[in-house]
Structures are given as C-alpha cells and as structure tokens.
Amino acid sequence: MLVDIHNHILPGLDDGPNSMEEATLLATNAVANGITHIIATPHHCNGEYMNVSSVVKEAVDHLNKELIDKAIPLEVLPGQEVHLNISILDDLNNDLLTLADSGKYILIELPRNHIPIFTLEILFNIQLRGLIPIIVHPEKNSVLRKDKQKLYELVSRGSLVQITASSLIGIHGRALKKYTKDLIKHNLVHFISSDAHHYKKRPFLLKDAYQYVRKKISEDYEMYYRENAKHVLFGTEFRPMQPISFNKI
Ligand code: FE
C-alpha cells in the first residue's frame, strides 16, 4: 500500500488535468509509481480556485467510476489544498475538507513570498479543534527557504510538513534539493508527496523520491514516510520524530 497525500488529479477543477482522459493518464502514472491510494487535493481558496467540498466529492466519485471502468487499480479519496487565509476558522465550521475526509489532517499552503502575520494563530486554532495542519512544500516559500529555523518553530508548535518529490530528487535544481534534504536531516519532514498535476509535465515521481531516501538517507526514513501517509489516509495519529533545531546552543 502506497498513499500520495497531495496532488491535483481531478479533471477540470484547477491547474491539474483538463480532461478525464488526462486524469486517467495521470492515474496510470500513479500506478506505475506503486501508488494504491490517492488523496486528491485541488486548490482551495487560493485566489483563483474555490473547489468547495461538494464539488470535490462529486469529482472524486466520477473519477473512481472511470478508474473502475478502465480497470486502473487506484482508489481516489477527497481532500483540498487549503490556501492560508483569515477565514479558514469560519470555513472549518462548514465547508473545509480534511484529508480523505477523516476529520484529522488538513493541508495548508502558505503564500509564495511571505508568512502572514496571522499564521501562528490560525495554525494554533486549527489544532485547538483537534485537527493537525500539514504545511505543504515549504521549499516554495521564500521566507522559509531563507530561514529554516522558522520552519523548525512551526513544527515545534505541532504542525507537520510535506515536501514535494520533485524538489528532493533535484528536478528544480540543486538548491531546492539540498534544502529539502537538510529539512529531512533535521526531522522537519513528515511526508513526501507528488503534488502531481500532469502525466508529462508534473508527474508523480514518488518512486524515485522514496528510492532516493532509501539510498541517501536511510530505509528507516523511507518507512517513516510511507507509514505516515497511511496514517493520513486512515485519520490516525502517529508520533513524529523529534525536530532538530538549526541554532547551535
Ligand atoms: Fe499542490
């Protein structure tokens, strides 16, 4: 069993596949990566796309039917990639989707070039409601790229972190590869996932990323990431590794 917790596989909802045909090609690419379960996480409230929960759930049902018809052995579950915004707390009362709709984990995307002043408060309030925030691809945020200790602080306060497979294996250059590897070594990574958008341009690459972890870090870390993703699917908690500060004492 292999679970991907962050991708854009649902057709026509965001900047993922444009058609059901493209979505099934992306699904075939997932299967080739050994993936058995996908939590589909279309963009939510990022200024361009809204994707309310009913729309996501309907698209998931539709895609699952297509996968059964085409005998593609993959199960898709609903989720959202929630862009950090001040109304998240109100939305949690009515429309936000947790990952796999399990009521436990929620994907949070930060803006590209800053960390909003209300970030800590929102993350804290999400946790007060019994949910666990997962910050997606910190390597895409310019503030966290410059200051890894800021990410350490977020993790110390109970957030989890997902890095993107393509960053770790060097698709976006050596700097991001080194950055994501440093985060791993400081136990600031809890999940590796694809953020796949397109079967050719932004495919899953999860197999390569896990292989990289196995060879360059350790088999234990590979198992940790695989197991953590399963916990997200089932909505169960796990004990994260102790984060290591970048500040020397
Ligand atoms: Fe994404």
mmCIF file of C-alpha atoms and ligand atoms in Angstrom:
data_model
loop_
_atom_site.group_PDB
_atom_site.id
_atom_site.type_symbol
_atom_site.label_atom_id
_atom_site.label_comp_id
_atom_site.label_asym_id
_atom_site.label_seq_id
_atom_site.Cartn_x
_atom_site.Cartn_y
_atom_site.Cartn_z
ATOM 1 C CA MET A 1 0.000 0.000 0.000
ATOM 2 C CA LEU A 2 1.376 3.400 -1.004
ATOM 3 C CA VAL A 3 -0.515 6.645 -0.389
ATOM 4 C CA ASP A 4 0.006 10.038 -2.031
ATOM 5 C CA ILE A 5 -1.468 12.839 0.074
ATOM 6 C CA HIS A 6 -1.035 15.861 -2.206
ATOM 7 C CA ASN A 7 -1.785 16.039 -5.926
ATOM 8 C CA HIS A 8 -4.098 17.566 -8.484
ATOM 9 C CA ILE A 9 -5.612 14.613 -10.334
ATOM 10 C CA LEU A 10 -9.269 15.659 -10.558
ATOM 11 C CA PRO A 11 -10.088 16.877 -14.082
ATOM 12 C CA GLY A 12 -11.291 20.406 -14.740
ATOM 13 C CA LEU A 13 -11.141 21.689 -11.141
ATOM 14 C CA ASP A 14 -7.840 23.552 -11.103
ATOM 15 C CA ASP A 15 -4.493 23.622 -12.916
ATOM 16 C CA GLY A 16 -4.425 19.813 -12.937
ATOM 17 C CA PRO A 17 -5.726 17.669 -15.838
ATOM 18 C CA ASN A 18 -8.041 19.354 -18.327
ATOM 19 C CA SER A 19 -9.997 16.241 -19.211
ATOM 20 C CA MET A 20 -10.949 12.807 -17.893
ATOM 21 C CA GLU A 21 -8.539 11.348 -20.428
ATOM 22 C CA GLU A 22 -5.627 13.346 -18.971
ATOM 23 C CA ALA A 23 -6.727 12.391 -15.458
ATOM 24 C CA THR A 24 -6.660 8.682 -16.296
ATOM 25 C CA LEU A 25 -3.210 9.070 -17.880
ATOM 26 C CA LEU A 26 -2.065 10.677 -14.622
ATOM 27 C CA ALA A 27 -3.709 7.809 -12.690
ATOM 28 C CA THR A 28 -1.773 5.305 -14.800
ATOM 29 C CA ASN A 29 1.405 7.199 -13.931
ATOM 30 C CA ALA A 30 0.472 6.899 -10.221
ATOM 31 C CA VAL A 31 0.068 3.138 -10.538
ATOM 32 C CA ALA A 32 3.465 2.927 -12.283
ATOM 33 C CA ASN A 33 4.889 4.610 -9.166
ATOM 34 C CA GLY A 34 3.423 1.863 -6.987
ATOM 35 C CA ILE A 35 0.713 4.151 -5.596
ATOM 36 C CA THR A 36 -2.500 2.440 -4.489
ATOM 37 C CA HIS A 37 -4.383 5.324 -2.852
ATOM 38 C CA ILE A 38 -4.547 8.972 -3.788
ATOM 39 C CA ILE A 39 -5.923 11.789 -1.729
ATOM 40 C CA ALA A 40 -6.916 14.348 -4.361
ATOM 41 C CA THR A 41 -6.216 17.878 -3.157
ATOM 42 C CA PRO A 42 -7.432 20.531 -5.605
ATOM 43 C CA HIS A 43 -6.545 24.136 -4.800
ATOM 44 C CA HIS A 44 -8.931 25.745 -2.349
ATOM 45 C CA CYS A 45 -9.365 29.480 -1.857
ATOM 46 C CA ASN A 46 -6.048 30.450 -3.471
ATOM 47 C CA GLY A 47 -7.482 33.476 -5.239
ATOM 48 C CA GLU A 48 -8.073 31.523 -8.420
ATOM 49 C CA TYR A 49 -9.933 28.359 -7.437
ATOM 50 C CA MET A 50 -12.533 27.665 -4.761
ATOM 51 C CA ASN A 51 -13.447 23.959 -5.027
ATOM 52 C CA VAL A 52 -15.957 23.588 -2.216
ATOM 53 C CA SER A 53 -16.232 20.137 -0.633
ATOM 54 C CA SER A 54 -19.339 19.005 -2.537
ATOM 55 C CA VAL A 55 -17.632 19.735 -5.863
ATOM 56 C CA VAL A 56 -14.512 17.792 -4.823
ATOM 57 C CA LYS A 57 -16.503 14.793 -3.593
ATOM 58 C CA GLU A 58 -18.533 14.614 -6.782
ATOM 59 C CA ALA A 59 -15.379 14.775 -8.922
ATOM 60 C CA VAL A 60 -13.785 12.013 -6.815
ATOM 61 C CA ASP A 61 -16.810 9.729 -7.313
ATOM 62 C CA HIS A 62 -16.736 10.412 -11.022
ATOM 63 C CA LEU A 63 -13.020 9.644 -11.341
ATOM 64 C CA ASN A 64 -13.287 6.457 -9.236
ATOM 65 C CA LYS A 65 -16.040 5.173 -11.536
ATOM 66 C CA GLU A 66 -13.831 5.871 -14.544
ATOM 67 C CA LEU A 67 -10.883 4.062 -12.921
ATOM 68 C CA ILE A 68 -13.069 1.005 -12.265
ATOM 69 C CA ASP A 69 -14.324 1.081 -15.865
ATOM 70 C CA LYS A 70 -10.778 1.238 -17.194
ATOM 71 C CA ALA A 71 -9.524 -1.362 -14.678
ATOM 72 C CA ILE A 72 -6.894 1.023 -13.276
ATOM 73 C CA PRO A 73 -6.107 -0.261 -9.751
ATOM 74 C CA LEU A 74 -6.189 3.010 -7.848
ATOM 75 C CA GLU A 75 -8.553 4.468 -5.278
ATOM 76 C CA VAL A 76 -9.071 8.223 -5.022
ATOM 77 C CA LEU A 77 -10.237 9.992 -1.863
ATOM 78 C CA PRO A 78 -11.272 13.620 -1.367
ATOM 79 C CA GLY A 79 -9.170 16.448 0.073
ATOM 80 C CA GLN A 80 -8.241 20.081 -0.513
ATOM 81 C CA GLU A 81 -5.045 22.103 -0.608
ATOM 82 C CA VAL A 82 -6.237 24.981 1.544
ATOM 83 C CA HIS A 83 -4.505 28.291 0.934
ATOM 84 C CA LEU A 84 -3.811 30.002 4.251
ATOM 85 C CA ASN A 85 -6.385 32.726 4.749
ATOM 86 C CA ILE A 86 -8.033 34.504 7.629
ATOM 87 C CA SER A 87 -11.424 32.845 7.059
ATOM 88 C CA ILE A 88 -10.146 29.277 7.488
ATOM 89 C CA LEU A 89 -11.533 29.133 11.011
ATOM 90 C CA ASP A 90 -15.046 30.030 9.847
ATOM 91 C CA ASP A 91 -14.741 27.641 6.934
ATOM 92 C CA LEU A 92 -13.769 24.830 9.293
ATOM 93 C CA ASN A 93 -17.259 25.081 10.727
ATOM 94 C CA ASN A 94 -18.921 24.383 7.449
ATOM 95 C CA ASP A 95 -17.018 23.583 4.312
ATOM 96 C CA LEU A 96 -13.361 22.622 4.632
ATOM 97 C CA LEU A 97 -12.369 19.078 3.730
ATOM 98 C CA THR A 98 -9.856 17.199 5.843
ATOM 99 C CA LEU A 99 -7.598 14.759 4.025
ATOM 100 C CA ALA A 100 -9.518 11.629 2.987
ATOM 101 C CA ASP A 101 -12.423 13.279 4.852
ATOM 102 C CA SER A 102 -11.169 11.584 8.017
ATOM 103 C CA GLY A 103 -11.543 14.626 10.280
ATOM 104 C CA LYS A 104 -7.874 14.671 11.323
ATOM 105 C CA TYR A 105 -5.379 16.220 8.874
ATOM 106 C CA ILE A 106 -5.654 19.348 6.763
ATOM 107 C CA LEU A 107 -3.265 20.537 4.009
ATOM 108 C CA ILE A 108 -2.234 24.165 4.372
ATOM 109 C CA GLU A 109 -0.485 26.136 1.634
ATOM 110 C CA LEU A 110 1.404 29.308 2.570
ATOM 111 C CA PRO A 111 1.782 32.224 0.144
ATOM 112 C CA ARG A 112 4.951 32.193 -2.003
ATOM 113 C CA ASN A 113 6.720 35.298 -0.725
ATOM 114 C CA HIS A 114 5.749 35.927 2.879
ATOM 115 C CA ILE A 115 4.345 34.383 6.032
ATOM 116 C CA PRO A 116 1.167 36.215 7.013
ATOM 117 C CA ILE A 117 1.089 37.722 10.483
ATOM 118 C CA PHE A 118 -1.911 35.558 11.477
ATOM 119 C CA THR A 119 -0.206 32.266 10.524
ATOM 120 C CA LEU A 120 0.651 31.065 14.043
ATOM 121 C CA GLU A 121 -2.778 31.965 15.354
ATOM 122 C CA ILE A 122 -4.552 30.092 12.554
ATOM 123 C CA LEU A 123 -2.360 27.003 12.899
ATOM 124 C CA PHE A 124 -2.917 27.032 16.655
ATOM 125 C CA ASN A 125 -6.664 27.343 16.285
ATOM 126 C CA ILE A 126 -6.753 24.503 13.775
ATOM 127 C CA GLN A 127 -5.045 22.358 16.419
ATOM 128 C CA LEU A 128 -7.458 23.525 19.118
ATOM 129 C CA ARG A 129 -10.192 21.944 17.029
ATOM 130 C CA GLY A 130 -8.440 18.590 17.160
ATOM 131 C CA LEU A 131 -7.021 18.838 13.643
ATOM 132 C CA ILE A 132 -3.388 18.535 12.565
ATOM 133 C CA PRO A 133 -2.158 21.057 9.969
ATOM 134 C CA ILE A 134 0.257 19.814 7.299
ATOM 135 C CA ILE A 135 2.255 22.632 5.710
ATOM 136 C CA VAL A 136 2.856 21.820 2.054
ATOM 137 C CA HIS A 137 6.105 22.380 0.166
ATOM 138 C CA PRO A 138 7.957 24.855 2.455
ATOM 139 C CA GLU A 139 10.599 24.890 -0.289
ATOM 140 C CA LYS A 140 8.248 27.095 -2.324
ATOM 141 C CA ASN A 141 8.047 29.824 0.344
ATOM 142 C CA SER A 142 10.844 32.385 0.036
ATOM 143 C CA VAL A 143 10.892 33.210 3.777
ATOM 144 C CA LEU A 144 11.172 29.569 4.855
ATOM 145 C CA ARG A 145 13.811 28.975 2.181
ATOM 146 C CA LYS A 146 15.974 31.686 3.679
ATOM 147 C CA ASP A 147 15.273 30.813 7.289
ATOM 148 C CA LYS A 148 14.887 27.106 8.049
ATOM 149 C CA GLN A 149 14.633 27.849 11.760
ATOM 150 C CA LYS A 150 11.226 29.423 11.112
ATOM 151 C CA LEU A 151 10.013 26.064 9.870
ATOM 152 C CA TYR A 152 11.539 24.397 12.929
ATOM 153 C CA GLU A 153 9.446 26.739 15.070
ATOM 154 C CA LEU A 154 6.245 25.832 13.224
ATOM 155 C CA VAL A 155 6.990 22.114 13.620
ATOM 156 C CA SER A 156 7.841 22.568 17.309
ATOM 157 C CA ARG A 157 4.383 24.064 17.728
ATOM 158 C CA GLY A 158 2.708 20.974 16.294
ATOM 159 C CA SER A 159 2.463 21.459 12.532
ATOM 160 C CA LEU A 160 3.605 18.719 10.180
ATOM 161 C CA VAL A 161 5.420 19.257 6.874
ATOM 162 C CA GLN A 162 5.200 17.773 3.380
ATOM 163 C CA ILE A 163 7.933 18.222 0.804
ATOM 164 C CA THR A 164 7.487 17.543 -2.889
ATOM 165 C CA ALA A 165 9.116 14.521 -4.523
ATOM 166 C CA SER A 166 10.395 16.528 -7.493
ATOM 167 C CA SER A 167 12.222 19.001 -5.209
ATOM 168 C CA LEU A 168 14.052 16.240 -3.354
ATOM 169 C CA ILE A 169 15.284 14.464 -6.465
ATOM 170 C CA GLY A 170 16.630 17.682 -7.985
ATOM 171 C CA ILE A 171 14.110 18.463 -10.727
ATOM 172 C CA HIS A 172 14.023 22.107 -9.573
ATOM 173 C CA GLY A 173 17.768 22.451 -9.128
ATOM 174 C CA ARG A 174 20.477 21.754 -6.588
ATOM 175 C CA ALA A 175 19.458 24.460 -4.121
ATOM 176 C CA LEU A 176 15.989 23.013 -3.519
ATOM 177 C CA LYS A 177 17.397 19.509 -3.442
ATOM 178 C CA LYS A 178 19.851 20.499 -0.712
ATOM 179 C CA TYR A 179 17.201 22.492 1.164
ATOM 180 C CA THR A 180 14.717 19.600 1.288
ATOM 181 C CA LYS A 181 17.464 17.150 2.259
ATOM 182 C CA ASP A 182 18.521 19.466 5.118
ATOM 183 C CA LEU A 183 14.924 19.531 6.340
ATOM 184 C CA ILE A 184 14.872 15.730 6.344
ATOM 185 C CA LYS A 185 18.063 15.593 8.380
ATOM 186 C CA HIS A 186 16.541 17.929 10.956
ATOM 187 C CA ASN A 187 13.399 15.779 11.183
ATOM 188 C CA LEU A 188 11.266 18.583 9.795
ATOM 189 C CA VAL A 189 9.719 16.435 7.064
ATOM 190 C CA HIS A 190 6.794 14.126 7.787
ATOM 191 C CA PHE A 191 5.565 13.373 4.293
ATOM 192 C CA ILE A 192 6.908 13.193 0.769
ATOM 193 C CA SER A 193 4.241 13.526 -1.865
ATOM 194 C CA SER A 194 3.962 14.267 -5.532
ATOM 195 C CA ASP A 195 1.958 17.476 -5.984
ATOM 196 C CA ALA A 196 1.402 15.879 -9.407
ATOM 197 C CA HIS A 197 -0.513 17.988 -11.936
ATOM 198 C CA HIS A 198 0.089 16.421 -15.335
ATOM 199 C CA TYR A 199 1.184 12.978 -16.588
ATOM 200 C CA LYS A 200 4.067 14.505 -18.585
ATOM 201 C CA LYS A 201 4.845 17.953 -17.191
ATOM 202 C CA ARG A 202 4.374 17.283 -13.442
ATOM 203 C CA PRO A 203 4.095 13.521 -12.885
ATOM 204 C CA PHE A 204 4.167 11.588 -9.593
ATOM 205 C CA LEU A 205 7.910 10.798 -9.240
ATOM 206 C CA LEU A 206 7.197 9.224 -5.859
ATOM 207 C CA LYS A 207 9.055 6.013 -6.664
ATOM 208 C CA ASP A 208 12.251 7.959 -7.438
ATOM 209 C CA ALA A 209 11.896 10.093 -4.317
ATOM 210 C CA TYR A 210 11.458 7.105 -1.990
ATOM 211 C CA GLN A 211 14.358 5.360 -3.676
ATOM 212 C CA TYR A 212 16.462 8.470 -3.093
ATOM 213 C CA VAL A 213 15.531 8.500 0.606
ATOM 214 C CA ARG A 214 16.330 4.795 0.906
ATOM 215 C CA LYS A 215 19.779 5.223 -0.665
ATOM 216 C CA LYS A 216 20.890 8.649 0.576
ATOM 217 C CA ILE A 217 19.188 8.896 3.968
ATOM 218 C CA SER A 218 18.030 5.520 5.293
ATOM 219 C CA GLU A 219 15.473 2.763 4.950
ATOM 220 C CA ASP A 220 14.004 3.793 8.308
ATOM 221 C CA TYR A 221 13.108 7.233 6.968
ATOM 222 C CA GLU A 222 11.537 5.716 3.880
ATOM 223 C CA MET A 223 9.367 3.511 6.085
ATOM 224 C CA TYR A 224 8.528 6.505 8.301
ATOM 225 C CA TYR A 225 7.225 8.495 5.316
ATOM 226 C CA ARG A 226 5.275 5.553 3.922
ATOM 227 C CA GLU A 227 3.672 4.838 7.287
ATOM 228 C CA ASN A 228 2.887 8.496 7.993
ATOM 229 C CA ALA A 229 0.988 8.802 4.700
ATOM 230 C CA LYS A 230 -1.067 5.743 5.675
ATOM 231 C CA HIS A 231 -1.944 7.426 8.976
ATOM 232 C CA VAL A 232 -3.309 10.365 6.995
ATOM 233 C CA LEU A 233 -5.446 8.038 4.902
ATOM 234 C CA PHE A 234 -6.881 6.358 7.998
ATOM 235 C CA GLY A 235 -7.084 9.549 10.062
ATOM 236 C CA THR A 236 -4.947 8.078 12.838
ATOM 237 C CA GLU A 237 -2.220 9.872 14.791
ATOM 238 C CA PHE A 238 1.463 8.991 14.901
ATOM 239 C CA ARG A 239 4.443 10.163 16.909
ATOM 240 C CA PRO A 240 6.631 12.474 14.778
ATOM 241 C CA MET A 241 10.420 12.290 15.094
ATOM 242 C CA GLN A 242 11.887 14.920 17.413
ATOM 243 C CA PRO A 243 12.709 18.040 15.333
ATOM 244 C CA ILE A 244 16.323 19.241 15.456
ATOM 245 C CA SER A 245 16.985 22.996 15.759
ATOM 246 C CA PHE A 246 19.297 24.810 13.308
ATOM 247 C CA ASN A 247 20.525 27.071 16.119
ATOM 248 C CA LYS A 248 23.650 25.878 17.829
ATOM 249 C CA ILE A 249 23.357 26.027 21.593
HETATM 250 FE FE FE B 1 -0.475 21.500 -4.820
#
